[in-house]
Amino acid sequence: MQIFNTLSRKKEELRPIKEGEYRIYVCGPTVYNYIHIGNARPVIVFDTLRRYLEYKGNKVLYVSNITDIDDKLIKRAAEENTDMQSLARKYEAEYFKDTEGLGVKKATVHPRATEHIDEILSIVKDIIDKGYGYVARNGDVYFRAKKFKEYGKLSHLVLEDLVSGNRSLRSEMDADLKEDSADFAVWKSAKAGEPYWESPYGNGRPGWHIECSAMARKHLGKTIDIHAGGEDLIFPHHENEIAQSECANGCTFANYWMHNAFLNVDNQKMSKSKNNFFTVRELAEHYGYEPIRYFMLSGHYRSPINYTAELIESCKSALERLYTCRDNLDFAIENASGADTSLLDDAKKAKEKFCAAMDDDLNTVEALAAIFDYVREINTKAQSSSKETLVAAAKMFDELTGVLNIVSSRKKDEIPAEVTDLVAQRAEAKKAKNWALADEIRNKITELGYTVEDTTQGAKVSKNK
RNA sequence: GGUGAUGUAGCCAAGUGGUAAGGCAAGGGUCUGCAAAACCCUCAUGCACCAGUUCAAAUCUGGUCAUCACCUCCA
């Protein structure tokens, strides 16, 4: 499998440290609010990567952190008149509600920053011991960015350019605490009224970047296979993680870095001030979760995608085609009488095309095309195939759609006896060519919330769409 | 100023040298008592624009235009 590695800016053959096993760390949410649709993109994209690796028979250790200590949390807790921990737990629960709806598998571990203060302090100590960190007079601990010669290797930015950049006001503010304006905080001294933990440097709390370095080391080891997140995290977050981890551990932090492009709204970055901000929750209430997942996979993860309501609607229609195909398959299996086995070849071809696409840097768009090609074959041959063939074809359909996890919300409808009776009555009426009565019964069935469709294999009943 | 991305049909979107996948929408047809679903056909002599390289370019090179992002706590 080829993966685009941000480090080399090239597609590379993905080779894990240990054959058949992948250690993946994906930067998780800061739980201070409901997640927005932009947050959902990396969650869905890398969940799909994980599912594909597992589908290919690999073991995946997947870690995604919960940031539950942060400036935004402190601020928001004050606004909501609550404490930081209750706020964090509340939105963490909402986060899991949304991700579950989006068909995202739970990570092997979802570590919380506040439960890893010991590990964080331990890596801070390593950094200081090795000469890469220093304690400022107020108790802040900073990382000497320039001392790490490879600083900038991920973002391909040069420190001098950064320093001369046009947003240096903030670093100038701390200029009297830092040795150099490029240095960044790994530990922050406590401010009045804010949560803090005791440390050798005085009371304080972890900086943003250090938690990921610490939790990755604890749960996945010093060198991991893949580290992933949104492209905005490349700098400074991931750059700083590399500096911290590689200096503290003395070895490569992550072999592959994967970053998804942004999701825009009206071709602009989503932001509250532009009033183009959508949470996953509000969209899910409108359209359901599954179209959102499909939408995220309908474009390549490294290309920006633009959200509009019309697109979600068209994703919903595309999903309908998949649901209908799967329903037809079940119906055909129950009523199978044909002998054609050529669908088995189509299933094999579909899998080959699907895997070739996924192997090429997670090309979910081509993978979807493979599924839709297969759907056409199924629809064409469903009524002429043998039962065994249809069962195998359905299994392949479930396999491929299962990797993308896009047909999970389809349920087999329970048909009440009342409706079944009406269907039987309608069949009688049809037999007698009493079309008026047949249509009247069909209307009744519709009113009860069900749809009846006539096929060459008899009447097919489902819930109204 | 530095770095990077993008521009393909009405909409979305794959395709990195061999003559434009797939989905949505639209139109026509087949099937059906009528429907629904499904299937078939139609829908870019052309891939922002201009040059160039090549037997061959959406794809490579140079330039132009447009849009977007990152450059110290935004996925």
XYZ file of C-alpha atoms (C1' of nucleotides) in Angstrom:
540
model
C 0.000 0.000 0.000
C 1.220 3.449 -0.917
C 0.706 6.363 1.441
C 1.518 10.024 0.939
C 3.982 10.933 3.656
C 4.014 14.602 4.617
C 7.628 14.195 5.720
C 8.882 13.359 2.236
C 5.946 14.872 0.377
C 5.816 11.740 -1.693
C 3.835 8.559 -1.877
C 5.762 5.830 -0.129
C 5.266 2.117 0.334
C 3.723 1.671 3.771
C 5.829 -0.714 5.832
C 5.096 -1.186 9.514
C 7.820 -1.636 12.085
C 6.375 -4.997 12.944
C 4.944 -7.049 10.093
C 1.159 -7.256 10.224
C 0.829 -4.667 12.964
C 0.239 -0.926 12.751
C 0.622 1.630 15.504
C -1.395 4.719 14.675
C -1.858 7.933 16.608
C -4.498 10.390 15.493
C -4.858 13.764 17.170
C -8.252 13.826 18.830
C -10.625 16.580 19.869
C -10.410 19.281 22.459
C -13.686 18.582 24.169
C -15.028 22.080 24.777
C -18.013 21.980 22.432
C -19.901 19.819 19.953
C -17.630 18.828 17.090
C -18.165 20.582 13.777
C -18.183 18.951 10.358
C -14.568 19.929 9.826
C -13.565 17.973 12.919
C -15.385 14.981 11.506
C -13.152 14.721 8.459
C -9.955 13.323 10.008
C -12.004 11.131 12.314
C -13.755 9.480 9.370
C -10.773 9.391 7.009
C -8.423 7.720 9.457
C -11.112 5.401 10.753
C -11.405 4.243 7.153
C -7.641 3.743 6.944
C -7.821 1.664 10.081
C -10.711 -0.427 8.811
C -8.896 -1.072 5.562
C -5.702 -2.171 7.309
C -7.759 -4.487 9.494
C -9.635 -5.777 6.459
C -6.282 -6.753 4.988
C -5.637 -8.858 8.041
C -3.467 -6.523 10.074
C -3.647 -5.792 13.736
C -4.072 -2.083 14.386
C -3.273 -0.305 17.616
C -5.158 2.927 17.252
C -4.777 5.737 19.742
C -6.733 8.969 19.658
C -6.383 11.408 22.509
C -8.932 13.504 24.339
C -7.604 16.956 25.134
C -9.349 17.871 28.357
C -7.039 20.609 29.595
C -6.591 23.672 27.460
C -7.194 27.435 27.293
C -10.405 26.999 25.362
C -11.774 24.609 27.979
C -10.932 26.960 30.807
C -12.585 29.852 29.037
C -15.666 27.894 28.080
C -16.068 26.454 31.581
C -16.118 29.982 32.946
C -18.748 30.965 30.365
C -20.946 27.985 31.187
C -20.418 28.556 34.874
C -19.079 25.083 35.470
C -15.723 23.490 36.192
C -13.360 22.312 33.505
C -13.660 18.628 34.222
C -17.471 18.468 34.089
C -17.401 20.445 30.869
C -14.788 18.159 29.352
C -16.648 15.010 30.339
C -19.889 16.372 28.967
C -18.491 17.161 25.531
C -16.416 14.013 25.476
C -19.666 12.069 25.765
C -21.186 14.170 22.982
C -18.103 13.518 20.860
C -18.512 9.765 21.234
C -22.196 10.050 20.440
C -21.391 11.794 17.168
C -18.496 9.553 16.179
C -20.544 6.461 16.894
C -23.261 7.848 14.663
C -20.671 8.495 11.975
C -19.726 4.845 12.045
C -16.335 5.424 13.641
C -14.862 2.527 15.516
C -13.666 3.256 19.029
C -9.917 3.599 19.271
C -7.898 0.950 21.063
C -7.262 3.669 23.637
C -8.717 7.160 24.043
C -6.280 8.619 26.568
C -7.189 11.796 28.435
C -4.483 14.377 28.912
C -5.424 15.024 32.535
C -4.913 11.361 33.344
C -1.360 11.403 31.984
C 0.216 14.186 33.982
C 2.897 11.825 35.321
C 3.858 10.711 31.824
C 3.857 14.323 30.665
C 6.131 15.417 33.516
C 8.377 12.484 32.803
C 8.895 13.511 29.185
C 9.350 17.151 30.245
C 12.108 15.955 32.555
C 13.751 13.986 29.733
C 13.719 17.087 27.575
C 15.306 19.211 30.285
C 17.858 16.531 31.202
C 18.997 16.308 27.608
C 19.452 20.036 27.385
C 16.526 20.764 25.121
C 14.354 22.350 27.766
C 14.755 25.055 30.374
C 12.714 26.521 33.177
C 11.882 30.203 32.873
C 11.822 32.396 35.963
C 8.010 32.195 36.249
C 7.980 28.380 36.189
C 7.148 27.934 32.509
C 9.194 25.261 30.797
C 10.258 25.983 27.223
C 11.707 23.895 24.436
C 14.800 25.194 22.639
C 13.507 24.876 19.068
C 16.753 25.927 17.418
C 18.762 23.338 19.285
C 16.892 20.594 17.471
C 18.643 20.689 14.118
C 15.809 18.977 12.291
C 13.196 21.442 13.453
C 11.026 22.242 10.427
C 11.495 18.918 8.671
C 7.799 18.114 8.634
C 6.404 21.506 7.696
C 9.431 22.259 5.494
C 9.576 25.670 7.040
C 12.791 27.376 7.996
C 12.975 28.818 11.494
C 14.453 32.118 10.338
C 11.502 32.618 8.014
C 9.109 31.878 10.818
C 10.756 34.338 13.124
C 10.590 37.049 10.486
C 6.972 36.130 9.788
C 4.255 38.634 10.318
C 2.551 37.227 13.367
C 5.238 37.586 15.947
C 3.370 39.809 18.370
C 2.557 36.927 20.639
C 6.067 35.597 20.880
C 7.348 39.091 21.559
C 5.021 39.197 24.512
C 6.884 36.317 26.092
C 10.248 37.516 24.888
C 11.536 38.219 28.346
C 10.722 34.657 29.460
C 12.054 32.787 26.437
C 15.652 32.492 25.374
C 14.513 32.654 21.776
C 11.251 33.650 20.163
C 11.021 30.270 18.381
C 10.896 28.386 21.690
C 7.562 26.941 22.708
C 6.017 25.977 26.041
C 5.937 22.370 27.173
C 4.739 23.254 30.677
C 2.880 26.368 31.723
C 2.975 27.856 35.196
C -0.382 28.143 36.939
C -2.378 31.325 36.653
C -4.798 32.379 39.385
C -8.089 30.506 39.288
C -6.944 27.948 36.732
C -6.570 24.212 37.227
C -3.036 23.100 38.014
C -0.893 20.136 38.989
C 2.191 20.080 41.154
C 5.522 19.723 39.427
C 9.241 20.186 40.123
C 8.912 23.564 38.385
C 6.025 24.732 40.517
C 2.289 24.418 40.019
C 1.243 24.383 36.411
C -0.310 22.523 33.513
C 0.893 20.853 30.332
C 1.425 22.741 27.106
C -0.626 21.649 24.143
C 1.984 19.708 22.181
C 3.501 17.725 25.014
C 0.408 15.656 25.785
C 0.537 13.918 22.418
C 4.237 13.151 22.767
C 3.630 11.706 26.214
C 0.532 9.682 25.405
C 1.921 8.294 22.169
C 4.999 7.116 24.033
C 2.988 5.518 26.786
C 0.442 3.721 24.618
C 2.357 3.012 21.415
C 6.036 3.216 22.249
C 8.865 5.521 21.231
C 8.533 5.008 17.500
C 5.133 4.653 15.888
C 4.101 3.812 12.348
C 1.618 6.495 11.444
C 0.770 9.813 13.011
C -2.215 11.571 11.505
C -4.386 14.655 11.792
C -5.685 17.722 9.996
C -3.247 19.616 7.804
C -3.407 22.675 10.021
C -1.702 20.668 12.729
C 1.468 20.250 10.674
C 2.722 23.494 12.091
C 3.270 24.049 14.889
C 1.649 21.098 16.627
C 3.198 18.133 14.845
C 6.493 19.874 14.251
C 6.737 20.454 17.968
C 5.707 16.914 18.792
C 8.553 15.654 16.633
C 11.018 17.948 18.357
C 9.873 16.891 21.834
C 9.640 13.174 21.167
C 12.785 12.776 19.120
C 14.867 14.778 21.590
C 13.437 12.992 24.615
C 13.549 9.496 23.109
C 16.575 9.750 20.866
C 14.819 8.042 17.965
C 12.367 8.663 15.147
C 8.912 9.565 16.430
C 6.715 8.488 13.521
C 7.657 6.885 10.214
C 4.662 8.218 8.314
C 2.747 11.442 8.725
C -0.659 11.717 7.130
C -2.715 14.883 6.932
C -6.182 15.475 5.604
C -7.082 18.676 3.790
C -9.667 21.062 5.162
C -13.358 21.117 4.703
C -14.629 24.505 3.593
C -18.040 26.063 3.487
C -18.770 28.365 0.559
C -15.143 27.894 -0.419
C -13.998 29.466 2.784
C -12.701 28.128 6.003
C -15.454 27.481 8.434
C -15.550 29.920 11.285
C -18.029 31.245 13.764
C -17.452 34.842 12.769
C -18.312 34.127 9.128
C -21.525 32.489 10.255
C -20.843 29.374 8.190
C -20.301 27.056 11.099
C -22.056 23.685 11.258
C -21.893 21.064 13.974
C -22.120 17.374 13.156
C -25.076 17.164 15.487
C -27.250 19.685 13.702
C -26.535 18.162 10.282
C -27.164 14.658 11.565
C -30.544 15.723 12.914
C -31.379 16.968 9.443
C -29.878 14.365 7.131
C -28.760 11.509 9.348
C -25.156 10.605 10.060
C -24.429 8.287 7.172
C -24.617 10.863 4.354
C -22.011 12.882 6.247
C -19.645 9.926 6.308
C -20.282 9.224 2.636
C -19.654 12.871 1.830
C -16.257 12.776 3.543
C -15.242 9.746 1.498
C -16.564 11.078 -1.792
C -13.489 13.264 -2.233
C -9.831 12.397 -1.788
C -8.649 13.073 1.750
C -5.796 15.300 0.613
C -8.043 17.591 -1.442
C -10.129 20.305 0.101
C -13.848 19.592 0.035
C -16.567 22.149 0.029
C -19.675 21.594 2.089
C -23.115 22.522 0.821
C -26.529 21.199 1.795
C -27.149 20.139 -1.826
C -24.091 17.891 -1.724
C -25.303 16.119 1.386
C -28.646 15.590 -0.355
C -26.957 14.040 -3.373
C -24.892 11.823 -1.075
C -28.128 10.678 0.469
C -29.466 9.734 -2.957
C -26.286 7.845 -3.790
C -26.623 5.901 -0.537
C -30.204 5.041 -1.421
C -28.908 3.267 -4.492
C -26.653 1.161 -2.285
C -29.394 0.379 0.236
C -31.798 -0.603 -2.528
C -29.209 -2.843 -4.117
C -28.602 -4.619 -0.830
C -32.331 -4.998 -0.198
C -32.799 -6.427 -3.667
C -30.033 -8.878 -2.977
C -31.733 -10.163 0.172
C -35.002 -10.474 -1.676
C -33.329 -12.281 -4.561
C -31.629 -14.720 -2.192
C -34.958 -15.659 -0.630
C -36.528 -16.197 -4.018
C -33.560 -17.460 -6.000
C -34.242 -19.887 -8.811
C -31.617 -19.058 -11.452
C -28.338 -20.766 -12.267
C -26.057 -17.927 -13.396
C -22.779 -17.796 -11.455
C -21.046 -14.984 -13.332
C -21.637 -12.574 -10.447
C -18.819 -14.355 -8.675
C -16.412 -12.994 -11.281
C -17.864 -9.544 -10.878
C -17.400 -9.788 -7.125
C -13.779 -10.756 -7.597
C -13.167 -7.895 -10.022
C -14.885 -5.445 -7.702
C -12.624 -6.454 -4.848
C -9.518 -6.129 -7.000
C -10.479 -2.669 -8.194
C -11.496 -1.637 -4.704
C -8.227 -2.759 -3.137
C -6.114 -1.255 -5.908
C -7.820 2.066 -5.234
C -7.411 1.867 -1.471
C -3.796 0.768 -1.866
C -3.138 3.948 -3.781
C -3.053 6.403 -0.912
C -6.541 5.622 0.289
C -8.350 6.575 -2.897
C -11.856 6.191 -1.509
C -13.346 7.877 -4.558
C -12.160 5.151 -6.913
C -13.087 2.578 -4.308
C -16.638 3.913 -4.406
C -16.597 3.720 -8.195
C -15.641 0.039 -7.888
C -18.609 -0.511 -5.590
C -21.021 1.240 -7.933
C -19.784 -0.759 -10.908
C -20.443 -3.853 -8.874
C -23.897 -2.617 -7.921
C -24.827 -2.372 -11.588
C -23.815 -5.990 -12.137
C -25.756 -7.139 -9.095
C -28.882 -5.285 -10.176
C -28.626 -6.765 -13.644
C -28.067 -10.341 -12.558
C -29.918 -10.593 -9.227
C -32.906 -12.435 -10.684
C -30.996 -14.883 -12.854
C -28.261 -15.939 -10.410
C -28.113 -19.037 -8.277
C -28.732 -18.822 -4.580
C -25.132 -19.682 -3.627
C -23.879 -17.043 -6.039
C -26.159 -14.414 -4.536
C -25.100 -15.278 -1.003
C -21.453 -14.914 -1.983
C -22.194 -11.703 -3.880
C -23.934 -10.247 -0.845
C -20.987 -11.170 1.320
C -18.632 -9.288 -0.984
C -20.978 -6.314 -1.055
C -20.957 -6.250 2.748
C -17.190 -6.602 2.861
C -16.448 -3.696 0.564
C -19.091 -1.338 1.883
C -18.038 -2.406 5.363
C -14.498 -1.111 4.892
C -15.905 2.314 4.080
C -18.698 1.577 6.559
C -21.300 3.305 4.432
C -24.243 0.930 4.493
C -24.434 0.483 8.249
C -27.660 2.381 8.824
C -29.647 0.105 6.531
C -31.908 -2.116 8.570
C -33.996 -5.037 7.604
C -37.589 -3.900 7.951
C -39.943 -5.801 10.193
C -43.218 -6.206 8.346
C -46.290 -6.401 10.626
C -48.873 -9.131 10.013
C -51.497 -6.511 9.199
C -49.423 -5.362 6.233
C -48.591 -8.890 5.141
C -52.328 -9.647 5.047
C -53.008 -6.608 2.899
C -50.231 -7.642 0.526
C -51.861 -11.060 0.177
C -55.263 -9.471 -0.442
C -53.719 -7.252 -3.085
C -52.180 -10.253 -4.791
C -55.646 -11.804 -4.976
C -57.104 -8.596 -6.411
C -54.322 -8.466 -8.981
C -54.943 -12.048 -9.939
C -58.578 -11.140 -10.549
C -57.369 -8.085 -12.519
C -59.313 -5.906 -10.118
C -56.874 -2.981 -10.460
C -59.053 -0.513 -8.580
C -59.097 -2.727 -5.512
C -55.402 -3.522 -5.840
C -54.561 0.189 -5.924
C -56.867 0.866 -3.000
C -55.069 -1.761 -0.947
C -51.718 -0.360 -1.998
C -52.811 3.062 -0.737
C -53.758 1.510 2.584
C -50.348 -0.101 2.848
C -48.706 3.226 2.084
C -50.759 4.898 4.797
C -49.532 2.277 7.253
C -46.005 3.350 6.381
C -44.977 0.628 3.973
C -44.216 0.411 0.273
C -45.110 -2.513 -1.916
C -43.292 -3.118 -5.185
C -44.074 -5.817 -7.721
C -41.200 -7.851 -9.091
C -41.047 -10.910 -11.295
C -40.425 -12.854 -8.107
C -43.498 -11.512 -6.329
C -44.333 -8.521 -4.151
C -41.544 -6.852 -2.198
C -42.457 -4.870 0.900
C -40.358 -2.283 2.691
C -40.783 0.722 4.925
C -41.609 4.025 3.267
C -38.567 6.080 2.411
C 7.257 38.411 2.076
C 7.991 32.710 2.770
C 5.600 27.800 2.010
C 1.885 24.785 -0.093
C -2.679 23.455 -2.593
C -6.539 23.828 -6.170
C -9.026 25.063 -11.184
C -12.151 18.468 -15.341
C -19.878 18.318 -17.715
C -25.731 21.574 -14.700
C -23.524 19.909 -9.506
C -19.758 16.710 -7.005
C -15.435 14.073 -8.401
C -11.358 10.237 -10.103
C -7.773 10.086 -13.631
C 0.223 12.202 -13.610
C 2.087 10.644 -21.173
C -1.806 6.637 -25.076
C -6.957 9.457 -26.502
C -11.932 11.591 -20.287
C -14.121 6.406 -14.247
C -18.070 6.859 -10.747
C -22.208 9.477 -8.186
C -26.225 13.237 -8.159
C -29.492 15.900 -11.455
C -31.830 16.019 -16.483
C -34.004 13.885 -21.147
C -35.534 9.450 -24.040
C -36.583 4.161 -23.994
C -37.475 -1.100 -21.973
C -40.080 -3.690 -18.122
C -45.088 -2.892 -15.372
C -52.444 -3.297 -15.369
C -50.531 1.499 -13.393
C -46.398 2.441 -10.385
C -41.697 1.687 -7.933
C -37.011 -0.311 -8.403
C -33.894 -1.937 -12.077
C -31.754 -1.985 -16.939
C -30.435 0.438 -21.818
C -29.400 5.085 -24.459
C -28.173 10.455 -24.377
C -25.381 14.141 -21.427
C -16.965 17.434 -21.796
C -13.635 16.590 -30.122
C -12.514 18.356 -24.485
C -9.892 19.029 -18.701
C -8.933 27.881 -16.295
C -6.040 30.555 -20.294
C -1.509 31.104 -23.626
C 2.864 29.099 -25.549
C 6.293 24.863 -25.767
C 8.247 19.525 -25.616
C 6.341 14.834 -27.853
C 4.209 10.317 -32.843
C 0.839 11.259 -28.661
C -0.583 16.118 -23.186
C -6.062 16.877 -18.500
C -1.357 14.587 -17.321
C 5.464 17.135 -18.664
C 7.902 22.437 -19.150
C 7.467 27.889 -19.054
C 4.179 31.892 -18.448
C -0.713 34.214 -17.270
C -5.282 34.466 -14.564
C -8.406 32.928 -10.518
C -9.518 30.708 -5.756
C -7.898 28.829 -1.086
C -4.759 27.455 3.034
C -0.396 27.565 6.583
C 3.526 30.933 8.671
C 3.342 29.996 17.265
C -2.279 26.810 20.587
C -8.023 26.307 14.149
C -9.301 19.256 12.234
